[in-house]
C-alpha cells in the first residue's frame, strides 16, 4: 500500500523556538494532505487542509500564523509550529489523500511527537 | 461544526466476548471510515462505507452504515487481545474530502 512518512518522529524543543515537521508521500503523489493534532487519550482534530500550489485551509480556532503549512510539491507538505509553547506539545499526524476510481483514501503518516519544554 | 460521537468511550472485555461500537452524528455523510490506532502510531484504515444500509465484513469485524448515513456501527465477534486499540470513525460530507474524526473508543481485550 501507499506509504506516508513523517520526519522527525520525535522532537523536543525549548519554548519560543520553531519546529518544522515534514510529511512525505513516498510512492505516490498527493495534491491534498491533511494535518491533525492529537492530545493524549483524545481523538484526532483536523487542523488544516494542505493543497499543493495553494494556500492551506485552516479549521476554525487554528491560528494560521502559528501553524505554517507549505505544500510545495506533490509529495511533500510541511508544518512549522512557530514560537512553540508547552501547550503546543502534542502528537501531530499528517495524511495524504488519494482519489482513485471514485474511491477516496487517506494514508496516514506515523505521527510526530512534539514536546515543548 | 459537525460532531461524531462514539460510544462507549472505553471498553474492557474478556477474550472471546463480542462487542459493538457506535458512531453517531446529526450530519449526513457521503463517506464514513473506521480506523484503528495503536499508541504512538498513525491510524490504520479498516473500512470505508458509502451507501446507506451498507454492511461490510472484515474477518471478525462487521461494519454497518445507517440507512440515513448519519450513523455507523462496528461489531467485533470473539474479540482477541490483538484487537486492543483506539477505534475511530471518521466522516466526510458531500462535496468535500475532509474527514472529521469521532471521539474515539478505547478497547482493551484481556486474555
PDB file of C-alpha atoms in Angstrom:
ATOM      1  CA  UNK A   1       0.000   0.000   0.000  1.00  0.00           C
ATOM      2  CA  UNK A   2       0.880   3.661  -0.207  1.00  0.00           C
ATOM      3  CA  UNK A   3       3.387   4.890   2.352  1.00  0.00           C
ATOM      4  CA  UNK A   4       3.493   8.247   4.076  1.00  0.00           C
ATOM      5  CA  UNK A   5       6.469   9.217   6.191  1.00  0.00           C
ATOM      6  CA  UNK A   6       6.911  11.947   8.760  1.00  0.00           C
ATOM      7  CA  UNK A   7      10.107  13.499  10.000  1.00  0.00           C
ATOM      8  CA  UNK A   8      11.091  13.807  12.715  1.00  0.00           C
ATOM      9  CA  UNK A   9       9.252  11.129  14.661  1.00  0.00           C
ATOM     10  CA  UNK A  10      10.008  12.864  17.942  1.00  0.00           C
ATOM     11  CA  UNK A  11      11.206  16.356  18.742  1.00  0.00           C
ATOM     12  CA  UNK A  12      11.860  18.174  21.984  1.00  0.00           C
ATOM     13  CA  UNK A  13      12.366  21.910  21.853  1.00  0.00           C
ATOM     14  CA  UNK A  14      12.557  24.921  24.112  1.00  0.00           C
ATOM     15  CA  UNK A  15       9.683  27.328  24.463  1.00  0.00           C
ATOM     16  CA  UNK A  16       9.843  30.103  21.879  1.00  0.00           C
ATOM     17  CA  UNK A  17      11.594  28.120  19.174  1.00  0.00           C
ATOM     18  CA  UNK A  18      10.095  26.969  15.873  1.00  0.00           C
ATOM     19  CA  UNK A  19       9.791  23.379  14.769  1.00  0.00           C
ATOM     20  CA  UNK A  20       9.284  22.061  11.245  1.00  0.00           C
ATOM     21  CA  UNK A  21       7.600  18.734  10.605  1.00  0.00           C
ATOM     22  CA  UNK A  22       7.748  17.093   7.177  1.00  0.00           C
ATOM     23  CA  UNK A  23       5.140  14.831   5.635  1.00  0.00           C
ATOM     24  CA  UNK A  24       6.085  12.891   2.512  1.00  0.00           C
ATOM     25  CA  UNK A  25       4.188  10.527   0.268  1.00  0.00           C
ATOM     26  CA  UNK A  26       6.859   8.034  -0.711  1.00  0.00           C
ATOM     27  CA  UNK A  27       5.443   6.204  -3.713  1.00  0.00           C
ATOM     28  CA  UNK A  28       2.559   8.321  -4.898  1.00  0.00           C
ATOM     29  CA  UNK A  29       1.565  11.917  -5.457  1.00  0.00           C
ATOM     30  CA  UNK A  30      -1.000  13.726  -3.373  1.00  0.00           C
ATOM     31  CA  UNK A  31      -2.469  17.080  -4.251  1.00  0.00           C
ATOM     32  CA  UNK A  32      -4.166  17.190  -0.860  1.00  0.00           C
ATOM     33  CA  UNK A  33      -2.689  16.462   2.536  1.00  0.00           C
ATOM     34  CA  UNK A  34      -4.254  16.947   5.929  1.00  0.00           C
ATOM     35  CA  UNK A  35      -2.682  17.872   9.245  1.00  0.00           C
ATOM     36  CA  UNK A  36      -4.146  16.628  12.503  1.00  0.00           C
ATOM     37  CA  UNK A  37      -3.293  17.113  16.153  1.00  0.00           C
ATOM     38  CA  UNK A  38      -3.968  14.541  18.819  1.00  0.00           C
ATOM     39  CA  UNK A  39      -3.712  15.189  22.548  1.00  0.00           C
ATOM     40  CA  UNK A  40      -3.183  12.274  24.943  1.00  0.00           C
ATOM     41  CA  UNK A  41      -6.124   9.924  25.146  1.00  0.00           C
ATOM     42  CA  UNK A  42      -8.115  12.024  22.685  1.00  0.00           C
ATOM     43  CA  UNK A  43      -9.191  11.722  19.081  1.00  0.00           C
ATOM     44  CA  UNK A  44      -7.648  13.383  16.059  1.00  0.00           C
ATOM     45  CA  UNK A  45      -8.521  17.018  15.497  1.00  0.00           C
ATOM     46  CA  UNK A  46      -8.212  18.325  11.961  1.00  0.00           C
ATOM     47  CA  UNK A  47      -6.029  21.411  11.864  1.00  0.00           C
ATOM     48  CA  UNK A  48      -5.782  22.255   8.197  1.00  0.00           C
ATOM     49  CA  UNK A  49      -6.047  21.079   4.625  1.00  0.00           C
ATOM     50  CA  UNK A  50      -2.871  21.468   2.622  1.00  0.00           C
ATOM     51  CA  UNK A  51      -3.228  21.822  -1.139  1.00  0.00           C
ATOM     52  CA  UNK A  52      -0.274  21.656  -3.487  1.00  0.00           C
ATOM     53  CA  UNK A  53       0.480  25.028  -5.002  1.00  0.00           C
ATOM     54  CA  UNK A  54      -2.058  26.990  -2.994  1.00  0.00           C
ATOM     55  CA  UNK A  55      -2.652  28.290   0.497  1.00  0.00           C
ATOM     56  CA  UNK A  56      -3.708  25.918   3.206  1.00  0.00           C
ATOM     57  CA  UNK A  57      -7.242  25.991   4.570  1.00  0.00           C
ATOM     58  CA  UNK A  58      -7.354  26.151   8.351  1.00  0.00           C
ATOM     59  CA  UNK A  59     -10.057  24.842  10.645  1.00  0.00           C
ATOM     60  CA  UNK A  60     -11.843  27.186  12.986  1.00  0.00           C
ATOM     61  CA  UNK A  61      -9.738  28.031  16.002  1.00  0.00           C
ATOM     62  CA  UNK A  62      -6.397  27.085  14.417  1.00  0.00           C
ATOM     63  CA  UNK A  63      -4.018  30.038  14.123  1.00  0.00           C
ATOM     64  CA  UNK A  64      -2.619  30.146  10.615  1.00  0.00           C
ATOM     65  CA  UNK A  65       0.272  32.393  11.657  1.00  0.00           C
ATOM     66  CA  UNK A  66       1.311  29.944  14.342  1.00  0.00           C
ATOM     67  CA  UNK A  67       0.967  26.769  12.308  1.00  0.00           C
ATOM     68  CA  UNK A  68       2.541  27.495   8.939  1.00  0.00           C
ATOM     69  CA  UNK A  69       1.816  24.974   6.225  1.00  0.00           C
ATOM     70  CA  UNK A  70       3.650  24.694   2.947  1.00  0.00           C
ATOM     71  CA  UNK A  71       2.803  22.173   0.217  1.00  0.00           C
ATOM     72  CA  UNK A  72       5.470  22.929  -2.324  1.00  0.00           C
ATOM     73  CA  UNK A  73       5.348  19.656  -4.229  1.00  0.00           C
ATOM     74  CA  UNK A  74       3.028  16.731  -4.843  1.00  0.00           C
ATOM     75  CA  UNK A  75       4.950  14.604  -2.369  1.00  0.00           C
ATOM     76  CA  UNK A  76       5.824  16.992   0.445  1.00  0.00           C
ATOM     77  CA  UNK A  77       3.908  19.111   2.914  1.00  0.00           C
ATOM     78  CA  UNK A  78       5.498  20.802   5.906  1.00  0.00           C
ATOM     79  CA  UNK A  79       4.011  22.081   9.148  1.00  0.00           C
ATOM     80  CA  UNK A  80       6.006  24.650  11.077  1.00  0.00           C
ATOM     81  CA  UNK A  81       4.996  25.350  14.646  1.00  0.00           C
ATOM     82  CA  UNK A  82       6.248  28.870  15.244  1.00  0.00           C
ATOM     83  CA  UNK A  83       7.211  30.179  18.684  1.00  0.00           C
ATOM     84  CA  UNK A  84       6.214  26.910  20.255  1.00  0.00           C
ATOM     85  CA  UNK A  85       4.887  26.835  23.815  1.00  0.00           C
ATOM     86  CA  UNK A  86       4.245  23.925  26.186  1.00  0.00           C
ATOM     87  CA  UNK A  87       0.550  23.879  25.264  1.00  0.00           C
ATOM     88  CA  UNK A  88       1.590  23.054  21.677  1.00  0.00           C
ATOM     89  CA  UNK A  89       3.004  19.753  22.893  1.00  0.00           C
ATOM     90  CA  UNK A  90       1.025  17.096  21.074  1.00  0.00           C
ATOM     91  CA  UNK A  91       1.089  14.278  18.545  1.00  0.00           C
ATOM     92  CA  UNK A  92       0.948  15.731  15.044  1.00  0.00           C
ATOM     93  CA  UNK A  93      -0.227  13.425  12.252  1.00  0.00           C
ATOM     94  CA  UNK A  94      -0.445  14.062   8.545  1.00  0.00           C
ATOM     95  CA  UNK A  95      -2.348  12.194   5.885  1.00  0.00           C
ATOM     96  CA  UNK A  96      -2.132  12.148   2.114  1.00  0.00           C
ATOM     97  CA  UNK A  97      -5.375  11.972   0.240  1.00  0.00           C
ATOM     98  CA  UNK A  98      -5.801   9.962  -2.942  1.00  0.00           C
ATOM     99  CA  UNK A  99      -8.835   9.647  -5.167  1.00  0.00           C
ATOM    100  CA  UNK A 100      -8.722   6.583  -7.360  1.00  0.00           C
ATOM    101  CA  UNK A 101     -11.579   5.221  -9.401  1.00  0.00           C
ATOM    102  CA  UNK A 102     -14.100   7.058  -7.273  1.00  0.00           C
ATOM    103  CA  UNK A 103     -12.729   5.628  -4.024  1.00  0.00           C
ATOM    104  CA  UNK A 104     -11.114   8.136  -1.731  1.00  0.00           C
ATOM    105  CA  UNK A 105      -8.445   7.004   0.667  1.00  0.00           C
ATOM    106  CA  UNK A 106      -6.378   8.722   3.299  1.00  0.00           C
ATOM    107  CA  UNK A 107      -2.952   7.316   4.015  1.00  0.00           C
ATOM    108  CA  UNK A 108      -1.693   8.389   7.403  1.00  0.00           C
ATOM    109  CA  UNK A 109       1.833   9.082   8.458  1.00  0.00           C
ATOM    110  CA  UNK A 110       3.250   7.580  11.660  1.00  0.00           C
ATOM    111  CA  UNK A 111       2.989  10.865  13.536  1.00  0.00           C
ATOM    112  CA  UNK A 112       5.419  13.264  15.189  1.00  0.00           C
ATOM    113  CA  UNK A 113       5.542  13.654  18.949  1.00  0.00           C
ATOM    114  CA  UNK A 114       6.327  17.270  19.837  1.00  0.00           C
ATOM    115  CA  UNK A 115       7.343  18.165  23.372  1.00  0.00           C
ATOM    116  CA  UNK A 116       7.881  21.820  24.202  1.00  0.00           C
ATOM    117  CA  UNK A 117       9.759  22.473  27.423  1.00  0.00           C
TER     118      UNK A 117
ATOM    119  CA  UNK B   1     -19.299  22.100  13.329  1.00  0.00           C
ATOM    120  CA  UNK B   2     -20.325  18.509  12.795  1.00  0.00           C
ATOM    121  CA  UNK B   3     -19.735  16.174  15.691  1.00  0.00           C
ATOM    122  CA  UNK B   4     -19.237  12.456  15.617  1.00  0.00           C
ATOM    123  CA  UNK B   5     -19.975  10.901  18.971  1.00  0.00           C
ATOM    124  CA  UNK B   6     -18.705   7.437  19.666  1.00  0.00           C
ATOM    125  CA  UNK B   7     -19.921   5.121  22.379  1.00  0.00           C
ATOM    126  CA  UNK B   8     -18.750   3.671  24.547  1.00  0.00           C
ATOM    127  CA  UNK B   9     -15.664   5.786  25.254  1.00  0.00           C
ATOM    128  CA  UNK B  10     -13.911   2.912  26.971  1.00  0.00           C
ATOM    129  CA  UNK B  11     -14.479  -0.798  26.868  1.00  0.00           C
ATOM    130  CA  UNK B  12     -12.652  -3.557  28.679  1.00  0.00           C
ATOM    131  CA  UNK B  13     -13.742  -7.087  27.882  1.00  0.00           C
ATOM    132  CA  UNK B  14     -12.539 -10.655  28.134  1.00  0.00           C
ATOM    133  CA  UNK B  15     -11.128 -12.539  25.182  1.00  0.00           C
ATOM    134  CA  UNK B  16     -13.878 -14.283  23.243  1.00  0.00           C
ATOM    135  CA  UNK B  17     -16.621 -11.775  24.008  1.00  0.00           C
ATOM    136  CA  UNK B  18     -18.492  -9.803  21.372  1.00  0.00           C
ATOM    137  CA  UNK B  19     -18.797  -6.023  21.316  1.00  0.00           C
ATOM    138  CA  UNK B  20     -20.317  -3.202  19.340  1.00  0.00           C
ATOM    139  CA  UNK B  21     -19.034   0.348  18.975  1.00  0.00           C
ATOM    140  CA  UNK B  22     -21.355   3.088  17.797  1.00  0.00           C
ATOM    141  CA  UNK B  23     -20.676   6.264  15.855  1.00  0.00           C
ATOM    142  CA  UNK B  24     -23.484   8.826  15.759  1.00  0.00           C
ATOM    143  CA  UNK B  25     -23.993  12.251  14.247  1.00  0.00           C
ATOM    144  CA  UNK B  26     -26.715  14.629  13.236  1.00  0.00           C
ATOM    145  CA  UNK B  27     -24.935  15.210   9.932  1.00  0.00           C
ATOM    146  CA  UNK B  28     -25.335  13.160   6.771  1.00  0.00           C
ATOM    147  CA  UNK B  29     -22.095  11.729   5.451  1.00  0.00           C
ATOM    148  CA  UNK B  30     -21.216  10.798   1.906  1.00  0.00           C
ATOM    149  CA  UNK B  31     -18.475   8.555   3.209  1.00  0.00           C
ATOM    150  CA  UNK B  32     -17.639   7.102   6.598  1.00  0.00           C
ATOM    151  CA  UNK B  33     -14.482   5.326   7.589  1.00  0.00           C
ATOM    152  CA  UNK B  34     -13.333   3.284  10.549  1.00  0.00           C
ATOM    153  CA  UNK B  35      -9.752   3.297  11.772  1.00  0.00           C
ATOM    154  CA  UNK B  36      -7.746   1.529  14.447  1.00  0.00           C
ATOM    155  CA  UNK B  37      -4.850   3.287  16.108  1.00  0.00           C
ATOM    156  CA  UNK B  38      -2.074   1.866  18.248  1.00  0.00           C
ATOM    157  CA  UNK B  39      -0.299   4.100  20.803  1.00  0.00           C
ATOM    158  CA  UNK B  40       2.321   6.333  19.188  1.00  0.00           C
ATOM    159  CA  UNK B  41       1.299   5.455  15.645  1.00  0.00           C
ATOM    160  CA  UNK B  42      -0.930   6.861  12.946  1.00  0.00           C
ATOM    161  CA  UNK B  43      -4.440   5.459  12.374  1.00  0.00           C
ATOM    162  CA  UNK B  44      -4.841   2.494  10.050  1.00  0.00           C
ATOM    163  CA  UNK B  45      -7.879   2.347   7.795  1.00  0.00           C
ATOM    164  CA  UNK B  46     -10.165  -0.636   8.374  1.00  0.00           C
ATOM    165  CA  UNK B  47     -13.072   0.106   6.054  1.00  0.00           C
ATOM    166  CA  UNK B  48     -14.903   2.755   4.036  1.00  0.00           C
ATOM    167  CA  UNK B  49     -18.680   2.724   3.655  1.00  0.00           C
ATOM    168  CA  UNK B  50     -20.531   4.996   1.273  1.00  0.00           C
ATOM    169  CA  UNK B  51     -24.044   3.577   0.784  1.00  0.00           C
ATOM    170  CA  UNK B  52     -26.847   3.856   3.336  1.00  0.00           C
ATOM    171  CA  UNK B  53     -27.556   0.462   4.869  1.00  0.00           C
ATOM    172  CA  UNK B  54     -24.276  -0.945   3.624  1.00  0.00           C
ATOM    173  CA  UNK B  55     -22.722  -3.799   5.598  1.00  0.00           C
ATOM    174  CA  UNK B  56     -19.090  -4.798   5.194  1.00  0.00           C
ATOM    175  CA  UNK B  57     -17.250  -7.636   6.847  1.00  0.00           C
ATOM    176  CA  UNK B  58     -13.557  -7.872   7.538  1.00  0.00           C
ATOM    177  CA  UNK B  59     -12.853 -11.236   9.204  1.00  0.00           C
ATOM    178  CA  UNK B  60     -14.362 -10.899  12.699  1.00  0.00           C
ATOM    179  CA  UNK B  61     -15.275  -7.236  12.189  1.00  0.00           C
ATOM    180  CA  UNK B  62     -18.657  -6.185  10.791  1.00  0.00           C
ATOM    181  CA  UNK B  63     -19.298  -2.576   9.815  1.00  0.00           C
ATOM    182  CA  UNK B  64     -22.702  -1.095   9.109  1.00  0.00           C
ATOM    183  CA  UNK B  65     -23.625   2.304   7.721  1.00  0.00           C
ATOM    184  CA  UNK B  66     -27.008   3.609   8.828  1.00  0.00           C
ATOM    185  CA  UNK B  67     -29.797   3.923   6.292  1.00  0.00           C
ATOM    186  CA  UNK B  68     -29.790   7.706   6.648  1.00  0.00           C
ATOM    187  CA  UNK B  69     -25.974   7.816   6.503  1.00  0.00           C
ATOM    188  CA  UNK B  70     -25.796   9.585   9.857  1.00  0.00           C
ATOM    189  CA  UNK B  71     -24.509   6.740  11.964  1.00  0.00           C
ATOM    190  CA  UNK B  72     -22.431   3.612  11.829  1.00  0.00           C
ATOM    191  CA  UNK B  73     -21.511   0.638  13.971  1.00  0.00           C
ATOM    192  CA  UNK B  74     -18.572  -1.686  14.315  1.00  0.00           C
ATOM    193  CA  UNK B  75     -19.195  -5.148  15.711  1.00  0.00           C
ATOM    194  CA  UNK B  76     -16.348  -7.421  16.731  1.00  0.00           C
ATOM    195  CA  UNK B  77     -17.021 -11.119  17.206  1.00  0.00           C
ATOM    196  CA  UNK B  78     -14.908 -13.191  19.565  1.00  0.00           C
ATOM    197  CA  UNK B  79     -12.563 -10.383  20.483  1.00  0.00           C
ATOM    198  CA  UNK B  80      -8.875 -11.140  20.838  1.00  0.00           C
ATOM    199  CA  UNK B  81      -6.108  -9.291  22.722  1.00  0.00           C
ATOM    200  CA  UNK B  82      -4.760  -8.182  19.337  1.00  0.00           C
ATOM    201  CA  UNK B  83      -7.942  -6.168  18.826  1.00  0.00           C
ATOM    202  CA  UNK B  84      -6.881  -3.838  21.633  1.00  0.00           C
ATOM    203  CA  UNK B  85      -6.558  -0.252  20.438  1.00  0.00           C
ATOM    204  CA  UNK B  86      -8.285   3.032  19.793  1.00  0.00           C
ATOM    205  CA  UNK B  87     -11.122   2.736  17.280  1.00  0.00           C
ATOM    206  CA  UNK B  88     -12.047   5.871  15.401  1.00  0.00           C
ATOM    207  CA  UNK B  89     -14.819   6.632  12.981  1.00  0.00           C
ATOM    208  CA  UNK B  90     -14.407   9.498  10.527  1.00  0.00           C
ATOM    209  CA  UNK B  91     -16.976  11.044   8.242  1.00  0.00           C
ATOM    210  CA  UNK B  92     -16.887  13.288   5.210  1.00  0.00           C
ATOM    211  CA  UNK B  93     -19.848  15.291   3.992  1.00  0.00           C
ATOM    212  CA  UNK B  94     -20.823  15.576   0.365  1.00  0.00           C
ATOM    213  CA  UNK B  95     -18.579  17.746  -1.760  1.00  0.00           C
ATOM    214  CA  UNK B  96     -15.545  17.563   0.495  1.00  0.00           C
ATOM    215  CA  UNK B  97     -12.641  15.222   1.020  1.00  0.00           C
ATOM    216  CA  UNK B  98     -12.252  16.483   4.570  1.00  0.00           C
ATOM    217  CA  UNK B  99     -12.830  13.818   7.202  1.00  0.00           C
ATOM    218  CA  UNK B 100     -13.843  14.714  10.741  1.00  0.00           C
ATOM    219  CA  UNK B 101     -12.937  12.157  13.358  1.00  0.00           C
ATOM    220  CA  UNK B 102     -15.187  10.784  16.057  1.00  0.00           C
ATOM    221  CA  UNK B 103     -14.466  10.988  19.760  1.00  0.00           C
ATOM    222  CA  UNK B 104     -12.903   7.525  19.787  1.00  0.00           C
ATOM    223  CA  UNK B 105     -13.457   4.240  21.606  1.00  0.00           C
ATOM    224  CA  UNK B 106     -10.612   2.760  23.553  1.00  0.00           C
ATOM    225  CA  UNK B 107     -10.877  -1.024  23.595  1.00  0.00           C
ATOM    226  CA  UNK B 108      -8.930  -3.362  25.809  1.00  0.00           C
ATOM    227  CA  UNK B 109      -9.282  -7.107  25.377  1.00  0.00           C
ATOM    228  CA  UNK B 110      -7.987  -9.144  28.274  1.00  0.00           C
ATOM    229  CA  UNK B 111      -6.507 -12.594  27.743  1.00  0.00           C
TER     230      UNK B 111
END
